[in-house]
Tab-separated table of C-alpha atoms in Angstrom:
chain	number	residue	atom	x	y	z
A	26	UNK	CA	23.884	29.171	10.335
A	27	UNK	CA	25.493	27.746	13.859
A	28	UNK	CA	22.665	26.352	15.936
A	29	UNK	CA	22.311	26.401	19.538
A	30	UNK	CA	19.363	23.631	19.960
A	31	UNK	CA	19.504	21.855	16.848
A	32	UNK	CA	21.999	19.328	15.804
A	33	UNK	CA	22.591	16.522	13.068
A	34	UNK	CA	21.468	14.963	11.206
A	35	UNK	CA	22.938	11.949	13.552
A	36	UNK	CA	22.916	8.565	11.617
A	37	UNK	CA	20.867	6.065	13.669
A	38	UNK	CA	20.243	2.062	13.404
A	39	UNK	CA	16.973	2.946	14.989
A	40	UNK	CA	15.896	6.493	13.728
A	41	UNK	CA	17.697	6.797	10.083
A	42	UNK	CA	19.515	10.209	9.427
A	43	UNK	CA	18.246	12.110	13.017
A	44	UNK	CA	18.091	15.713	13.064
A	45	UNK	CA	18.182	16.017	17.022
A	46	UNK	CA	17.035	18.772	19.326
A	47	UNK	CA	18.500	19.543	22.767
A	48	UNK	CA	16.072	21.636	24.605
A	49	UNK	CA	18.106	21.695	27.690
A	50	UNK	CA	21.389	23.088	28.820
A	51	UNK	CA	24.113	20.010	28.760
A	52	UNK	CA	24.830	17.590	31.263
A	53	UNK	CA	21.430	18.528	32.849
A	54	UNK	CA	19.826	15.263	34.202
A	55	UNK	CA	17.903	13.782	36.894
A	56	UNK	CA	20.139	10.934	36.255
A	57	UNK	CA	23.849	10.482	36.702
A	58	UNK	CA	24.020	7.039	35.043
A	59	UNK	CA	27.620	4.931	35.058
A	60	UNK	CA	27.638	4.046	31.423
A	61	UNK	CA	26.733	7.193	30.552
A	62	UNK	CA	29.058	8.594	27.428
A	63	UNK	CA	28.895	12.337	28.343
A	64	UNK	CA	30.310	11.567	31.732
A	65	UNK	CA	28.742	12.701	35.132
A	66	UNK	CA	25.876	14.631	35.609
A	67	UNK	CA	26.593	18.286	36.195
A	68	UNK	CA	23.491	19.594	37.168
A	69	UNK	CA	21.589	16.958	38.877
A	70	UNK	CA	17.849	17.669	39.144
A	71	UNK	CA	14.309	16.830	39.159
A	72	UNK	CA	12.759	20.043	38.318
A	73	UNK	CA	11.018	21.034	34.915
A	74	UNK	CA	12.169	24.435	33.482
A	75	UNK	CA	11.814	25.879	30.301
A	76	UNK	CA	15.566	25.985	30.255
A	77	UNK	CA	15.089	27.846	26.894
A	78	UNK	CA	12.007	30.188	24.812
A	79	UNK	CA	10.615	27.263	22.989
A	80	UNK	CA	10.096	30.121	20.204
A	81	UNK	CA	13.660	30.172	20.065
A	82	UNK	CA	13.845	26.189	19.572
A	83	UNK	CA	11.204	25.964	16.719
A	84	UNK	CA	13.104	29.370	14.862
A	85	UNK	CA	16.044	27.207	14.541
A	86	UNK	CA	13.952	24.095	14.101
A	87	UNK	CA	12.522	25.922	11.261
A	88	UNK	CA	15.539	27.435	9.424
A	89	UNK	CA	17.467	23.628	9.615
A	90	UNK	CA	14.784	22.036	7.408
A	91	UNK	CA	15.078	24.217	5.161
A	92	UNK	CA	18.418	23.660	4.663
A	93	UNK	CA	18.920	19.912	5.663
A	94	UNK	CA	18.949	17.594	2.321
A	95	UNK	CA	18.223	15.295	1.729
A	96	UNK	CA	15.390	16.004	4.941
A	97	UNK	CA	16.261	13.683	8.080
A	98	UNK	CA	13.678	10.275	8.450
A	99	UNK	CA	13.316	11.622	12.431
A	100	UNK	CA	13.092	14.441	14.562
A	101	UNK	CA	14.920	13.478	17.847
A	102	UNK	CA	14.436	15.131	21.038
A	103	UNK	CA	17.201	14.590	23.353
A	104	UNK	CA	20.482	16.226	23.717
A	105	UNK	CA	22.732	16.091	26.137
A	106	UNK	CA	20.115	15.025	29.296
A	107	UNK	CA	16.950	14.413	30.024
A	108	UNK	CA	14.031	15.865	27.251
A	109	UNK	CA	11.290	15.933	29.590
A	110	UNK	CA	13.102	17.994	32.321
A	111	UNK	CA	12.353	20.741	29.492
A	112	UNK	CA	8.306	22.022	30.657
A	113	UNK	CA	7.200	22.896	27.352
A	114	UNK	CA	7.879	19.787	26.080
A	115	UNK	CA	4.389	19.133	24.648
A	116	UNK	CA	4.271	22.723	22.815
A	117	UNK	CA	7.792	21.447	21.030
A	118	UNK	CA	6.407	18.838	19.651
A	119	UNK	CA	3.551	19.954	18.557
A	120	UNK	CA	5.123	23.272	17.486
A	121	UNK	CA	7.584	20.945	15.303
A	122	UNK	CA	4.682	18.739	13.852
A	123	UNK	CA	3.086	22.378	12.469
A	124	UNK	CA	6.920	23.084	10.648
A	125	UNK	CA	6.977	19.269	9.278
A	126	UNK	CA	5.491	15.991	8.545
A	127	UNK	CA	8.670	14.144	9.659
A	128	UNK	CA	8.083	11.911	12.740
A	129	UNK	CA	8.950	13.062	15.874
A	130	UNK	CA	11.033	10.597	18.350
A	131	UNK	CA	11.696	11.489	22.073
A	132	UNK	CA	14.406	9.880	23.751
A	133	UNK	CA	14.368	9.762	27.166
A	134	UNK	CA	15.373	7.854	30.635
A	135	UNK	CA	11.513	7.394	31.862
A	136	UNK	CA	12.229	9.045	35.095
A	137	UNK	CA	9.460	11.305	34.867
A	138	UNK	CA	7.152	8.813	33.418
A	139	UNK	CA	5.168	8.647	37.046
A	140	UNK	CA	4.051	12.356	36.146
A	141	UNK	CA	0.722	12.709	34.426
A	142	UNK	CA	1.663	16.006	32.599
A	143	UNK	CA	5.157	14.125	31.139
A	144	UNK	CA	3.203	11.415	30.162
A	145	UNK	CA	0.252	13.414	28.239
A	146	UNK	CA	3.103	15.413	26.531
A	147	UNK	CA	4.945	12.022	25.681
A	148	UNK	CA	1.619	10.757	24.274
A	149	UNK	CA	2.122	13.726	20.906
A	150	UNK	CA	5.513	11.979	19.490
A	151	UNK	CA	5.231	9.640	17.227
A	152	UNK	CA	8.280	7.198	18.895
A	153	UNK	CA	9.211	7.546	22.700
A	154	UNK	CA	12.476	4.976	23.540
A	155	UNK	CA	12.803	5.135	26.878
A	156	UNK	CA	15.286	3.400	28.961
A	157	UNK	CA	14.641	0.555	31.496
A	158	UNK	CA	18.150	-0.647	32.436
A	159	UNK	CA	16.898	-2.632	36.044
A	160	UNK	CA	14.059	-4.623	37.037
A	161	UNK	CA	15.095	-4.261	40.577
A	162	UNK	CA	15.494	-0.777	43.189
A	163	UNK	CA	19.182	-2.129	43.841
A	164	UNK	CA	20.576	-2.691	40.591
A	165	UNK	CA	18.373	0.867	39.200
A	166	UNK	CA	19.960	2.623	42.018
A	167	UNK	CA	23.572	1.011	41.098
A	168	UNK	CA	22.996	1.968	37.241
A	169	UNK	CA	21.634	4.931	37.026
A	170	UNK	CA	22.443	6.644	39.934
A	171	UNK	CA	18.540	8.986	40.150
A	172	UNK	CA	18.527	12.388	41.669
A	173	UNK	CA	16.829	12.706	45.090
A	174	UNK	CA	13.087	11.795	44.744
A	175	UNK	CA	12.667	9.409	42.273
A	176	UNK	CA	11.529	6.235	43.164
A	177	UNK	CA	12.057	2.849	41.533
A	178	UNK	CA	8.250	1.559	41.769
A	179	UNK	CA	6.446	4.755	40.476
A	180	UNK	CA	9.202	4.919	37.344
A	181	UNK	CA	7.993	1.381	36.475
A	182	UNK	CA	4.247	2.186	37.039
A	183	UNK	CA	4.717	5.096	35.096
A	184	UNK	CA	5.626	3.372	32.229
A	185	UNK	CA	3.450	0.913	32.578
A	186	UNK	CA	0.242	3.939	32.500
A	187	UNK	CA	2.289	5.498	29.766
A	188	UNK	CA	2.657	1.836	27.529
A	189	UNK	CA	-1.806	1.419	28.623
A	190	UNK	CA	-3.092	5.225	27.477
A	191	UNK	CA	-4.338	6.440	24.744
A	192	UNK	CA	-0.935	7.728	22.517
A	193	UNK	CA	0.032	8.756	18.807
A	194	UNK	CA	2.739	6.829	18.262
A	195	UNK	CA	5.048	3.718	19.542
A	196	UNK	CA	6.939	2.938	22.603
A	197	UNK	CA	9.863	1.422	22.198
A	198	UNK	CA	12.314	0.298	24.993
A	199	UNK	CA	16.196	0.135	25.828
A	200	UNK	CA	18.321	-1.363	27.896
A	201	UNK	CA	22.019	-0.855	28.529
A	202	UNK	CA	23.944	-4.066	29.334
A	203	UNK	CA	26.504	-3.826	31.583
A	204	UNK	CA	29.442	-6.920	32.566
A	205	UNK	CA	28.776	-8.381	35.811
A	206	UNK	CA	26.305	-5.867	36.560
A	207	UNK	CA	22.993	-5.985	34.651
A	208	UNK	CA	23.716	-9.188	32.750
A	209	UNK	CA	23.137	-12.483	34.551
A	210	UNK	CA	20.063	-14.835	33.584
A	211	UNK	CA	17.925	-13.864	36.425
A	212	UNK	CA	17.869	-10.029	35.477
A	213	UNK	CA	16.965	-10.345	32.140
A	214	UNK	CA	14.311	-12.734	33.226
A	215	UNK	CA	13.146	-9.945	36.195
A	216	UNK	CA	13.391	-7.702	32.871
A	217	UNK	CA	11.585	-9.785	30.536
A	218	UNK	CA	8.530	-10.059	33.032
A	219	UNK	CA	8.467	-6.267	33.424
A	220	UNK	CA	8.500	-6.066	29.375
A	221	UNK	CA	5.562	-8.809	29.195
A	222	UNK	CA	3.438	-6.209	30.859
A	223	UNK	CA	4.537	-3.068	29.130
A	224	UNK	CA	3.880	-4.508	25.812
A	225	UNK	CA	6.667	-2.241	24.281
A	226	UNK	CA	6.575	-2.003	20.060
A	227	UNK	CA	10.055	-2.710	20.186
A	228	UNK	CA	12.603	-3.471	22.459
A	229	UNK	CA	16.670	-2.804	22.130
A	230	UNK	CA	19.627	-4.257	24.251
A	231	UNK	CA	22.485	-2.133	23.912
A	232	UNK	CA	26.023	-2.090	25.741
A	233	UNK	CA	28.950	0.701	26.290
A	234	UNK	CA	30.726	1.003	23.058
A	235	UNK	CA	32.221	4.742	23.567
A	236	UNK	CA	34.279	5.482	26.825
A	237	UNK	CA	32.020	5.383	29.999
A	238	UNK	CA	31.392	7.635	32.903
A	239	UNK	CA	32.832	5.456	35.255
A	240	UNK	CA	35.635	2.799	34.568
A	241	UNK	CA	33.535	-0.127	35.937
A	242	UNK	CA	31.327	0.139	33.895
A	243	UNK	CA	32.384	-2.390	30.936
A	244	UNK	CA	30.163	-3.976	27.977
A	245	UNK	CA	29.020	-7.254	27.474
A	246	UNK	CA	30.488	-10.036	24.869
A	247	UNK	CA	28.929	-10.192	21.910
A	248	UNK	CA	28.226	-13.589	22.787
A	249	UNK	CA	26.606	-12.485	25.957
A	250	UNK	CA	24.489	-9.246	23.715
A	251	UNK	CA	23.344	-12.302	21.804
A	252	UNK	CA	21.902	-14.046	24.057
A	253	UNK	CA	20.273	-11.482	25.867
A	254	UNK	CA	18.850	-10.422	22.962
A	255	UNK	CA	16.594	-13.975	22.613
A	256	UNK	CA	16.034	-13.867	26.553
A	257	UNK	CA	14.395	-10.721	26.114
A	258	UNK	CA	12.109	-12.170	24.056
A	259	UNK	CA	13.650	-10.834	20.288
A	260	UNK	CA	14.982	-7.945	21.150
A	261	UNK	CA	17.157	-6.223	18.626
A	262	UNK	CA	21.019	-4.917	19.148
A	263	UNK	CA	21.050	-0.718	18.518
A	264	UNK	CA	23.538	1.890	17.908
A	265	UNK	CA	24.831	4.507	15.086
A	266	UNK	CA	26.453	3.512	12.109
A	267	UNK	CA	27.872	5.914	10.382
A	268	UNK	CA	28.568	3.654	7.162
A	269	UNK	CA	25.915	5.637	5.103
A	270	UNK	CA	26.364	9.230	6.363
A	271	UNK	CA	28.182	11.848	4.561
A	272	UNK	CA	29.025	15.426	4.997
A	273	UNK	CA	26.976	17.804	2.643
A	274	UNK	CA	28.576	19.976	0.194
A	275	UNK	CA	29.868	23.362	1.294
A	276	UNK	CA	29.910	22.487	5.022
A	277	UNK	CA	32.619	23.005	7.358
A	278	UNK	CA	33.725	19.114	8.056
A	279	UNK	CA	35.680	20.399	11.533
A	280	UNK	CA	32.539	21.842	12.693
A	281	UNK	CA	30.276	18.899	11.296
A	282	UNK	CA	32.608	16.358	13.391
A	283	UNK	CA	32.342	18.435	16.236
A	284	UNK	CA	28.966	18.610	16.361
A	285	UNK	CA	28.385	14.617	16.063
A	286	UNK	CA	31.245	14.091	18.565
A	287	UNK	CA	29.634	16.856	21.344
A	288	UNK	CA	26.599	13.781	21.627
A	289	UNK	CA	28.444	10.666	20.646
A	290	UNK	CA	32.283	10.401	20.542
A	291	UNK	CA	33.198	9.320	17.355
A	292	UNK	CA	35.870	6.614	16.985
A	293	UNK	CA	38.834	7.601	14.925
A	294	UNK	CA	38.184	4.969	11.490
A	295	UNK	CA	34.235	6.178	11.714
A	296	UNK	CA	35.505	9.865	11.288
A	297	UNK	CA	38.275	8.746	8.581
A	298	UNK	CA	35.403	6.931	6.999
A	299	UNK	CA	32.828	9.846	6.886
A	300	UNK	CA	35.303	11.894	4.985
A	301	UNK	CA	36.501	9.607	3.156
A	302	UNK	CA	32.932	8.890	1.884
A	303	UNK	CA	32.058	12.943	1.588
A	304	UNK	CA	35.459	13.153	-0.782
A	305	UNK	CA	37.453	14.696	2.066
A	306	UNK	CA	41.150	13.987	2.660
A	307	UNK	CA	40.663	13.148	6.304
A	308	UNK	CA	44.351	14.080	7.458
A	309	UNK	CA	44.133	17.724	7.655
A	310	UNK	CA	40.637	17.244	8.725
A	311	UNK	CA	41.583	14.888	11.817
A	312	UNK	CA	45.010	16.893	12.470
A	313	UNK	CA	42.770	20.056	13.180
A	314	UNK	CA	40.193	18.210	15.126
A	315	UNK	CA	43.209	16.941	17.620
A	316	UNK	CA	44.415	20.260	17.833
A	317	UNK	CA	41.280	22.147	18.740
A	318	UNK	CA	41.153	22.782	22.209
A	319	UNK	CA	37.542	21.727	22.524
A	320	UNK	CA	38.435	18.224	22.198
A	321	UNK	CA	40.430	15.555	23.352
A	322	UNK	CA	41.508	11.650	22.329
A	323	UNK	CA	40.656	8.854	24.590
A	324	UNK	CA	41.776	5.042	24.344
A	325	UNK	CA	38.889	2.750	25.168
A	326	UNK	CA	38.533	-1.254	24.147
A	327	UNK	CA	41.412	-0.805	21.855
A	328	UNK	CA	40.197	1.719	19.568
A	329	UNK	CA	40.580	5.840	20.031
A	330	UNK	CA	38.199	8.138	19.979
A	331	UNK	CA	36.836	11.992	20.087
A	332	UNK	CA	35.445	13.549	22.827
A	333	UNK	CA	34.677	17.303	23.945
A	334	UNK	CA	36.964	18.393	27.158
A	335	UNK	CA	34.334	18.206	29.227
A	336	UNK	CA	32.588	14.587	28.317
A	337	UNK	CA	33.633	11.488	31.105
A	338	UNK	CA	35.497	13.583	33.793
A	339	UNK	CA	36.352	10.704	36.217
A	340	UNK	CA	37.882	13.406	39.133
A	341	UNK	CA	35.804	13.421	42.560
């Protein structure tokens, strides 16, 4: 069955094998961030919709567990945007938690942490990992470029309610490291202070590893990830490896690749290397992907990689 909401399972450092859900249309935001690996924002907003029937969302919810195997370690709620832009987003979860046992994880940029009703639906999953890229209204504004409205201070006191209520699950936090930008001593310091008083679970430093929305936008060092990592307190480096992930039997491996590279271009050896490891001769496989006129190859820090036509437009 081809999905419309559902996707995965995406292999995850943090989450395991992720069976993801996108509950809004793509590229729908209410922030346009630089780093950002499905390129610019297309539909910048602030407003919650029920972008689609969340009956719709838990049919196909519903019909992928009983055919994912072995069954994903996490529901992910994400997509191509921002989760909590969908308004149902407390009926999905709990709608999904009636269909399985599996925990639920929402990822999410925070933005709409200042609103009580985001927050209350937050409070159902069992992870939220939330971004928090800035400890300062310049450098948020610089990064992730918010829609109209959104204001640095109430994002940071939102969290801050969200880390202090009453919740089911943990809060874990991410931020995106960014060359000359995010990186210096005194901003992870600003950062670590904010972190002291969110009390976050877990916290993850991450840093562009897939072609960017904008070209300035360049990782850290290792060196430099390392060393943010201890002046964050012990935070921990995250990503997807896609060492252990295979394609199951009797699946289309075109359509499997193009359904991982639609949320996370795929570098050319981690595609060879999932069909390699699924007993697929990746040649044909790779030769059709390159030819399909959905996607395109992009050079980036030396190595190539898949993207759909529309990810990291740099025009305008």
């Amino acid at each position: 069955m081809s999905y419309h909401y559902i996707y995965g399972p995406i292999p995850s450092r943090r989450l395991g094998r992720s069976l993801g859900i996108s509950p809004i249309p793509d590229k729908t935001c209410n922030f346009s961030c630089i780093y950002c690996m499905l390129g610019r924002t297309d539909h910048l907003t602030n407003e919650r919709e029920e972008y689609f029937k969340l009956e719709d969302i838990l049919a196909e919810l519903d019909d992928a567990l009983r055919h994912v195997s072995p069954p994903p370690d996490h529901i992910s709620i994400v997509g191509n945007g921002e989760p909590t832009l969908y308004l149902r987003l407390g009926d999905l979860i709990r709608g999904a938690r009636e269909l399985t046992s599996i925990p639920i994880a929402v990822i999410t940029n925070g933005a709409l942490l200042s609103e009580p009703a985001v927050r209350e639906a937050l409070a159902e999953a069992d992870i939220v990992l939330t971004s928090f890229n800035a400890p300062t209204e310049e450098l948020f504004r610089r990064i992730d470029r918010p829609c109209p409205g959104i204001a640095f201070e109430a994002m940071k006191q939102g969290l801050l309610d969200f880390a202090h209520m009453p919740r089911r699950g943990q809060l874990w936090v991410e931020m995106m490291l960014l060359e000359g930008i995010n990186d210096s001593p005194e901003t992870l310091e600003q950062t670590r202070w904010v972190l002291q008083d969110v009390e976050p679970d877990r916290v993850f430093v991450d840093t562009p590893i897939r072609p960017p929305a904008e070209d300035f936008a360049h990782p850290v060092t290792p060196e430099a990830l390392v060393l943010a990592e201890k002046a964050l307190g012990g935070a921990q480096a995250s990503g997807f490896d896609f060492g252990a992930f295979t394609i199951a039997a009797g699946t289309d491996p075109l359509e499997t690749l193009a359904g991982v590279c639609k949320r996370h271009p795929m570098r050319e050896d981690q595609a060879t290397l999932l069909l390699v490891n699924s007993g697929i001769d990746p040649l044909p496989v790779l030769d059709a992907l390159r030819a399909d006129p959905r996607f395109r190859v992009e050079q980036y820090g030396g190595q190539t990689f898949f993207l759909v036509h529309e990810m990291n437009g740099k025009s305008g």
